[in-house]
Amino acid sequence: MRLVAVTVLGHDRPGIVARTTQLLAATGANLEDSTMTLLRGHFAMVLVAQVPGDANTTAEALRPLTEDGSLVVSVREVPEEPTAGPLGSAYLLAVHGADRPGIVSAVTGVVAAAGGNITDLSTRLRQDLYVLLAEVDLPAGTDVEEVSSALAQAAARLGVDVSLRPVDTDVL
Amino acid sequence: MTLLPELPQGAVRPVLRAPAAGLSGRAREVDPLEPDVLALAADLLATQLGSPGCVGLAATQLGVPWRVFSLDVTGHPRTRTCHGPMVLANPVIESATRWEKGREGCLSVPDLTGDVKRATRVVVRGEVPGTGESVLVETDAFESRAFQHEIDHLDGLLFLDRVAGAHALHARQVYR
Ligand SMILES: [Zn+2]
């Protein structure tokens, strides 16, 4: 078995997830992690699977998805990566304000400069309102106050609101 | 204790939408006996009642940086304790317990909803506009959530600042 990453992008309609996973299952593939969302109405899915063949045979098996030209599929082999949880602490970064270029790069730049790692990100533009939500792991020993104030400075320059809060992990 | 004083005729006023600047920043304490505060309270309640599905409105949403809001969760399916229509000035959360995640929306963010963790029990202290009476309101469930949402507005916070994760925002359901 080999590990491959599959991306499926294009025009949304009911049944894409079902069709994609059926075609993969028929090859004997084993789905591991996946994520799917609609980005401005476009279907977007990425999944990682163990497949008996390789990237080419998997792409061939998924060819029916692309037949009407409304979806683009790509498959590539990827190495195994450690999936253990992060060592630092998890925070949720929220930014909202008027849409303007550079919001994502400016705030994620502050996170990167602090050694923080973004583990999940979503952004939404609704009319004039731009919203960014990012889950951020900050390394142990990070001065969170300092990161917060650097974010506040970046936000002030952009004219947006920013908050950085610890993520609750309730174990039930 | 009455949370609904005798109000002058209120006017329905336009509600700010994010990213309006008036929704950010901390609103200031007011004198509940000021006639302007009472007039604002009347406008808040009138605007709230004139907006279908709206259970609360903060002064900042009308572009007024004062610590006043209106609230009425009567008839909402998630309401348990219900104090009916009310207006409150200078609210302070005295205690907040039993946190639960729930989905909420906002008249100022009309296209999105979010999963937000809120206390399902709160005790809120405030002053009634017009009478100046200091009141202590104890509530639960949806009314508790609504209190926290409105008081956040007075601190310049939207539910967007409180959502539970990177994927906790959702498109507002459109009913046709
Ligand atoms: Zn609101």
Short mmCIF file of C-alpha atoms and ligand atoms in Angstrom, two decimals:
data_model
loop_
_atom_site.label_atom_id
_atom_site.label_comp_id
_atom_site.label_asym_id
_atom_site.label_seq_id
_atom_site.Cartn_x
_atom_site.Cartn_y
_atom_site.Cartn_z
CA MET A 1 0.00 0.00 0.00
CA ARG A 2 1.10 3.54 -0.71
CA LEU A 3 -0.04 6.79 0.80
CA VAL A 4 -1.53 9.30 -1.64
CA ALA A 5 -3.16 12.72 -1.33
CA VAL A 6 -6.19 13.29 -3.55
CA THR A 7 -7.66 16.72 -4.26
CA VAL A 8 -11.02 17.21 -5.95
CA LEU A 9 -12.03 20.74 -6.96
CA GLY A 10 -14.80 22.21 -9.04
CA HIS A 11 -18.50 22.80 -9.53
CA ASP A 12 -20.55 21.61 -6.56
CA ARG A 13 -23.47 19.23 -6.99
CA PRO A 14 -24.97 16.50 -4.81
CA GLY A 15 -23.10 13.19 -4.80
CA ILE A 16 -19.46 14.16 -5.37
CA VAL A 17 -18.25 12.78 -2.03
CA ALA A 18 -20.21 9.56 -2.54
CA ARG A 19 -18.89 9.09 -6.10
CA THR A 20 -15.28 9.87 -5.15
CA THR A 21 -15.25 7.49 -2.21
CA GLN A 22 -17.02 4.75 -4.18
CA LEU A 23 -14.39 4.92 -6.93
CA LEU A 24 -11.62 4.85 -4.33
CA ALA A 25 -13.20 1.97 -2.41
CA ALA A 26 -13.42 -0.04 -5.63
CA THR A 27 -9.62 0.14 -5.93
CA GLY A 28 -9.23 -1.25 -2.39
CA ALA A 29 -8.15 2.14 -1.03
CA ASN A 30 -8.34 2.87 2.66
CA LEU A 31 -9.34 6.47 3.52
CA GLU A 32 -7.42 8.10 6.33
CA ASP A 33 -7.88 11.85 6.91
CA SER A 34 -10.08 14.03 4.74
CA THR A 35 -11.60 17.47 4.66
CA MET A 36 -14.21 18.97 2.39
CA THR A 37 -15.81 22.36 2.17
CA LEU A 38 -17.41 24.82 -0.19
CA LEU A 39 -15.23 27.77 -1.09
CA ARG A 40 -17.41 30.49 -2.55
CA GLY A 41 -19.69 27.73 -3.79
CA HIS A 42 -16.89 25.61 -5.26
CA PHE A 43 -16.53 22.04 -4.07
CA ALA A 44 -13.10 21.49 -2.49
CA MET A 45 -11.95 18.20 -0.97
CA VAL A 46 -8.58 16.87 0.07
CA LEU A 47 -8.10 13.37 1.38
CA VAL A 48 -5.23 11.09 2.27
CA ALA A 49 -5.61 7.39 1.60
CA GLN A 50 -3.63 4.17 1.54
CA VAL A 51 -3.96 2.71 -1.96
CA PRO A 52 -2.87 -0.68 -3.30
CA GLY A 53 -1.51 0.79 -6.54
CA ASP A 54 0.17 4.15 -6.91
CA ALA A 55 -0.76 7.75 -7.70
CA ASN A 56 -1.22 6.98 -11.41
CA THR A 57 -3.52 4.00 -10.99
CA THR A 58 -5.55 5.96 -8.43
CA ALA A 59 -5.86 8.92 -10.79
CA GLU A 60 -6.98 6.53 -13.51
CA ALA A 61 -9.64 5.05 -11.20
CA LEU A 62 -10.95 8.57 -10.46
CA ARG A 63 -11.10 9.58 -14.13
CA PRO A 64 -14.94 9.22 -14.31
CA LEU A 65 -15.19 12.19 -11.93
CA THR A 66 -13.61 14.52 -14.45
CA GLU A 67 -15.48 13.31 -17.53
CA ASP A 68 -17.95 16.19 -17.77
CA GLY A 69 -15.19 18.73 -17.20
CA SER A 70 -16.71 20.27 -14.07
CA LEU A 71 -14.19 18.75 -11.61
CA VAL A 72 -10.42 18.65 -11.48
CA VAL A 73 -8.77 15.76 -9.67
CA SER A 74 -5.14 15.38 -8.76
CA VAL A 75 -3.38 12.54 -6.99
CA ARG A 76 0.16 12.49 -5.67
CA GLU A 77 2.14 10.22 -3.46
CA VAL A 78 2.99 11.65 -0.04
CA PRO A 79 5.30 10.45 2.73
CA GLU A 80 4.05 9.38 6.15
CA GLU A 81 4.05 12.27 8.62
CA PRO A 82 3.79 12.10 12.40
CA THR A 83 0.19 12.67 13.51
CA ALA A 84 0.86 13.17 17.20
CA GLY A 85 -0.67 16.26 18.75
CA PRO A 86 1.32 19.46 19.01
CA LEU A 87 3.68 20.09 21.89
CA GLY A 88 2.62 23.67 22.55
CA SER A 89 -0.72 25.21 23.45
CA ALA A 90 -3.67 25.70 21.12
CA TYR A 91 -5.16 29.13 20.52
CA LEU A 92 -7.92 30.38 18.29
CA LEU A 93 -7.10 33.50 16.32
CA ALA A 94 -10.11 35.48 15.08
CA VAL A 95 -9.82 38.47 12.76
CA HIS A 96 -12.71 40.38 11.24
CA GLY A 97 -13.11 43.64 9.43
CA ALA A 98 -13.46 45.33 6.09
CA ASP A 99 -12.04 43.32 3.23
CA ARG A 100 -8.66 44.51 2.04
CA PRO A 101 -5.59 42.85 0.55
CA GLY A 102 -2.98 41.48 2.89
CA ILE A 103 -5.03 40.62 5.99
CA VAL A 104 -4.19 36.91 5.97
CA SER A 105 -0.52 37.38 5.18
CA ALA A 106 -0.09 40.12 7.81
CA VAL A 107 -1.65 38.23 10.72
CA THR A 108 -0.26 34.83 9.81
CA GLY A 109 3.13 36.52 9.46
CA VAL A 110 2.93 37.57 13.10
CA VAL A 111 2.08 33.99 14.09
CA ALA A 112 4.98 32.61 12.05
CA ALA A 113 7.41 35.13 13.54
CA ALA A 114 6.45 33.85 16.99
CA GLY A 115 7.19 30.27 15.93
CA GLY A 116 3.47 29.47 15.93
CA ASN A 117 2.05 26.83 13.64
CA ILE A 118 -1.36 27.16 12.01
CA THR A 119 -3.15 23.80 12.18
CA ASP A 120 -6.53 24.85 10.82
CA LEU A 121 -7.66 27.90 8.93
CA SER A 122 -10.83 29.18 7.37
CA THR A 123 -11.65 32.56 5.91
CA ARG A 124 -14.97 33.93 4.73
CA LEU A 125 -15.87 36.99 2.71
CA ARG A 126 -19.51 37.98 3.03
CA GLN A 127 -20.28 41.26 1.32
CA ASP A 128 -17.76 43.68 2.79
CA LEU A 129 -17.02 41.60 5.90
CA TYR A 130 -13.87 39.50 5.92
CA VAL A 131 -13.47 36.90 8.69
CA LEU A 132 -10.40 34.80 9.40
CA LEU A 133 -10.34 31.99 11.95
CA ALA A 134 -7.15 30.08 12.60
CA GLU A 135 -6.21 27.47 15.13
CA VAL A 136 -2.66 28.18 16.18
CA ASP A 137 -0.19 26.11 18.18
CA LEU A 138 2.23 28.31 20.05
CA PRO A 139 5.41 26.62 21.27
CA ALA A 140 5.82 26.04 25.00
CA GLY A 141 7.33 29.11 26.63
CA THR A 142 5.84 31.57 24.13
CA ASP A 143 5.05 34.98 25.61
CA VAL A 144 1.39 34.98 24.59
CA GLU A 145 0.89 38.58 25.72
CA GLU A 146 3.63 39.63 23.35
CA VAL A 147 2.08 37.73 20.44
CA SER A 148 -1.31 39.28 21.25
CA SER A 149 0.09 42.77 21.24
CA ALA A 150 1.97 42.16 17.96
CA LEU A 151 -1.32 40.92 16.48
CA ALA A 152 -3.13 43.98 17.83
CA GLN A 153 -0.56 46.25 16.17
CA ALA A 154 -0.92 44.42 12.84
CA ALA A 155 -4.71 44.59 13.17
CA ALA A 156 -4.62 48.31 13.91
CA ARG A 157 -2.56 48.91 10.76
CA LEU A 158 -5.15 46.95 8.75
CA GLY A 159 -8.14 48.51 10.51
CA VAL A 160 -9.51 45.12 11.58
CA ASP A 161 -10.40 43.52 14.93
CA VAL A 162 -8.31 40.65 16.26
CA SER A 163 -8.53 38.28 19.22
CA LEU A 164 -6.37 35.39 20.39
CA ARG A 165 -7.91 33.00 22.92
CA PRO A 166 -6.88 29.65 24.34
CA VAL A 167 -8.83 26.77 22.83
CA ASP A 168 -10.80 24.79 25.40
CA THR A 169 -10.24 21.10 25.30
CA ASP A 170 -12.91 19.47 27.39
CA VAL A 171 -12.28 15.78 27.80
CA LEU A 172 -15.56 14.09 28.61
CA MET B 1 -38.28 44.77 40.24
CA THR B 2 -39.33 45.90 36.80
CA LEU B 3 -37.04 45.50 33.81
CA LEU B 4 -39.37 47.34 31.48
CA PRO B 5 -39.89 50.96 32.51
CA GLU B 6 -42.47 53.20 30.96
CA LEU B 7 -40.84 54.11 27.65
CA PRO B 8 -41.47 57.01 25.30
CA GLN B 9 -42.46 56.16 21.72
CA GLY B 10 -39.39 54.47 20.20
CA ALA B 11 -38.22 54.80 16.62
CA VAL B 12 -36.97 51.98 14.42
CA ARG B 13 -33.40 52.92 13.55
CA PRO B 14 -30.95 51.43 11.04
CA VAL B 15 -28.72 48.68 12.46
CA LEU B 16 -24.97 48.74 11.77
CA ARG B 17 -23.48 45.79 9.94
CA ALA B 18 -19.96 44.49 10.42
CA PRO B 19 -17.40 45.74 9.51
CA ALA B 20 -18.87 49.06 10.72
CA ALA B 21 -16.42 50.81 13.03
CA GLY B 22 -19.16 51.55 15.58
CA LEU B 23 -19.31 47.86 16.49
CA SER B 24 -15.74 47.88 17.82
CA GLY B 25 -14.43 49.44 21.01
CA ARG B 26 -15.85 49.57 24.49
CA ALA B 27 -19.07 51.52 25.02
CA ARG B 28 -19.20 53.86 28.04
CA GLU B 29 -21.29 53.81 31.19
CA VAL B 30 -24.38 55.99 31.18
CA ASP B 31 -26.60 57.75 33.70
CA PRO B 32 -29.80 55.67 33.59
CA LEU B 33 -31.82 58.73 34.61
CA GLU B 34 -30.74 60.75 31.55
CA PRO B 35 -33.77 61.28 29.26
CA ASP B 36 -31.53 60.51 26.25
CA VAL B 37 -30.78 57.09 27.73
CA LEU B 38 -34.48 56.37 28.12
CA ALA B 39 -35.13 57.52 24.55
CA LEU B 40 -32.34 55.25 23.32
CA ALA B 41 -33.79 52.32 25.28
CA ALA B 42 -37.15 52.93 23.56
CA ASP B 43 -35.46 53.00 20.14
CA LEU B 44 -33.58 49.77 20.91
CA LEU B 45 -36.74 47.93 21.85
CA ALA B 46 -38.67 49.35 18.88
CA THR B 47 -35.88 48.40 16.46
CA GLN B 48 -35.55 44.95 17.98
CA LEU B 49 -39.28 44.28 17.79
CA GLY B 50 -39.26 45.53 14.20
CA SER B 51 -36.60 43.00 13.20
CA PRO B 52 -38.04 39.50 12.81
CA GLY B 53 -36.13 36.85 14.76
CA CYS B 54 -34.16 39.45 16.74
CA VAL B 55 -34.05 38.72 20.49
CA GLY B 56 -31.71 41.49 21.60
CA LEU B 57 -30.07 44.68 20.46
CA ALA B 58 -27.14 46.64 21.88
CA ALA B 59 -26.72 50.41 21.60
CA THR B 60 -23.47 49.96 19.67
CA GLN B 61 -25.50 48.29 16.92
CA LEU B 62 -27.31 51.60 16.44
CA GLY B 63 -23.94 53.37 16.41
CA VAL B 64 -24.33 54.71 19.96
CA PRO B 65 -21.34 53.92 22.23
CA TRP B 66 -23.39 53.65 25.43
CA ARG B 67 -23.82 50.66 27.72
CA VAL B 68 -27.50 49.98 27.08
CA PHE B 69 -29.29 47.06 25.46
CA SER B 70 -32.73 45.61 24.95
CA LEU B 71 -33.67 41.96 25.17
CA ASP B 72 -36.73 39.77 24.77
CA VAL B 73 -36.49 36.01 24.39
CA THR B 74 -40.22 35.42 24.83
CA GLY B 75 -41.42 32.45 22.82
CA HIS B 76 -38.00 31.28 21.68
CA PRO B 77 -37.84 27.46 21.69
CA ARG B 78 -34.56 27.41 23.67
CA THR B 79 -35.85 29.79 26.37
CA ARG B 80 -36.46 28.46 29.89
CA THR B 81 -36.46 31.30 32.40
CA CYS B 82 -37.91 34.38 30.70
CA HIS B 83 -38.04 37.93 32.02
CA GLY B 84 -39.97 39.21 28.99
CA PRO B 85 -39.08 42.43 27.18
CA MET B 86 -36.48 44.49 29.02
CA VAL B 87 -34.00 47.33 28.69
CA LEU B 88 -30.90 47.51 30.84
CA ALA B 89 -28.08 50.02 31.32
CA ASN B 90 -24.53 49.46 32.60
CA PRO B 91 -24.87 45.66 32.76
CA VAL B 92 -22.22 43.62 34.56
CA ILE B 93 -22.00 39.84 34.63
CA GLU B 94 -21.68 38.90 38.31
CA SER B 95 -21.40 35.18 37.75
CA ALA B 96 -21.38 32.80 34.80
CA THR B 97 -21.47 29.03 35.09
CA ARG B 98 -22.34 25.82 33.23
CA TRP B 99 -20.83 26.51 29.84
CA GLU B 100 -22.36 24.99 26.75
CA LYS B 101 -21.81 25.38 23.05
CA GLY B 102 -24.68 26.67 20.95
CA ARG B 103 -25.20 28.30 17.59
CA GLU B 104 -25.96 32.01 17.45
CA GLY B 105 -26.38 34.77 14.93
CA CYS B 106 -26.48 38.54 15.00
CA LEU B 107 -28.39 41.26 13.18
CA SER B 108 -25.03 42.97 12.56
CA VAL B 109 -23.54 39.84 10.91
CA PRO B 110 -26.50 38.79 8.80
CA ASP B 111 -24.81 36.18 6.60
CA LEU B 112 -23.09 34.00 9.21
CA THR B 113 -23.81 32.03 12.35
CA GLY B 114 -21.28 30.56 14.76
CA ASP B 115 -20.89 27.93 17.45
CA VAL B 116 -20.14 29.80 20.67
CA LYS B 117 -19.59 28.52 24.17
CA ARG B 118 -21.67 30.50 26.66
CA ALA B 119 -22.61 30.14 30.30
CA THR B 120 -26.11 28.67 30.63
CA ARG B 121 -26.48 30.30 34.07
CA VAL B 122 -25.71 33.97 34.64
CA VAL B 123 -26.36 36.60 37.23
CA VAL B 124 -26.36 40.07 35.68
CA ARG B 125 -26.43 43.34 37.56
CA GLY B 126 -27.70 46.44 35.78
CA GLU B 127 -29.74 49.61 36.04
CA VAL B 128 -33.15 50.23 34.57
CA PRO B 129 -33.28 53.29 32.29
CA GLY B 130 -35.78 55.85 33.48
CA THR B 131 -36.12 54.57 37.05
CA GLY B 132 -32.43 54.03 37.77
CA GLU B 133 -33.39 51.00 39.81
CA SER B 134 -30.43 48.67 40.38
CA VAL B 135 -31.47 45.12 39.54
CA LEU B 136 -29.96 41.69 39.82
CA VAL B 137 -31.23 39.29 37.15
CA GLU B 138 -30.64 35.58 37.43
CA THR B 139 -31.38 33.50 34.37
CA ASP B 140 -30.49 30.42 32.33
CA ALA B 141 -30.59 28.77 28.92
CA PHE B 142 -31.26 31.05 25.96
CA GLU B 143 -31.83 34.23 27.98
CA SER B 144 -28.42 33.68 29.57
CA ARG B 145 -26.83 33.34 26.12
CA ALA B 146 -28.60 36.48 24.91
CA PHE B 147 -27.32 38.51 27.90
CA GLN B 148 -23.73 37.51 27.17
CA HIS B 149 -24.11 38.26 23.45
CA GLU B 150 -25.45 41.78 24.13
CA ILE B 151 -22.92 42.58 26.83
CA ASP B 152 -20.16 41.47 24.43
CA HIS B 153 -21.46 44.07 21.96
CA LEU B 154 -20.98 46.74 24.63
CA ASP B 155 -17.34 45.61 24.93
CA GLY B 156 -16.91 45.82 21.16
CA LEU B 157 -17.00 42.06 20.69
CA LEU B 158 -19.00 40.10 18.13
CA PHE B 159 -19.75 36.38 18.26
CA LEU B 160 -17.02 36.11 15.62
CA ASP B 161 -14.53 36.79 18.44
CA ARG B 162 -15.93 33.90 20.49
CA VAL B 163 -16.46 31.05 18.04
CA ALA B 164 -15.25 27.66 19.15
CA GLY B 165 -12.92 26.72 16.30
CA ALA B 166 -11.64 27.44 12.80
CA HIS B 167 -14.65 25.64 11.33
CA ALA B 168 -17.27 26.93 13.76
CA LEU B 169 -18.70 29.53 11.36
CA HIS B 170 -21.65 28.61 9.18
CA ALA B 171 -23.70 30.18 6.44
CA ARG B 172 -26.94 31.57 7.79
CA GLN B 173 -29.77 29.30 6.69
CA VAL B 174 -31.83 31.01 4.03
CA TYR B 175 -35.56 30.32 4.23
CA ARG B 176 -37.41 30.60 0.96
ZN ZN C 1 -25.53 40.78 18.00
#
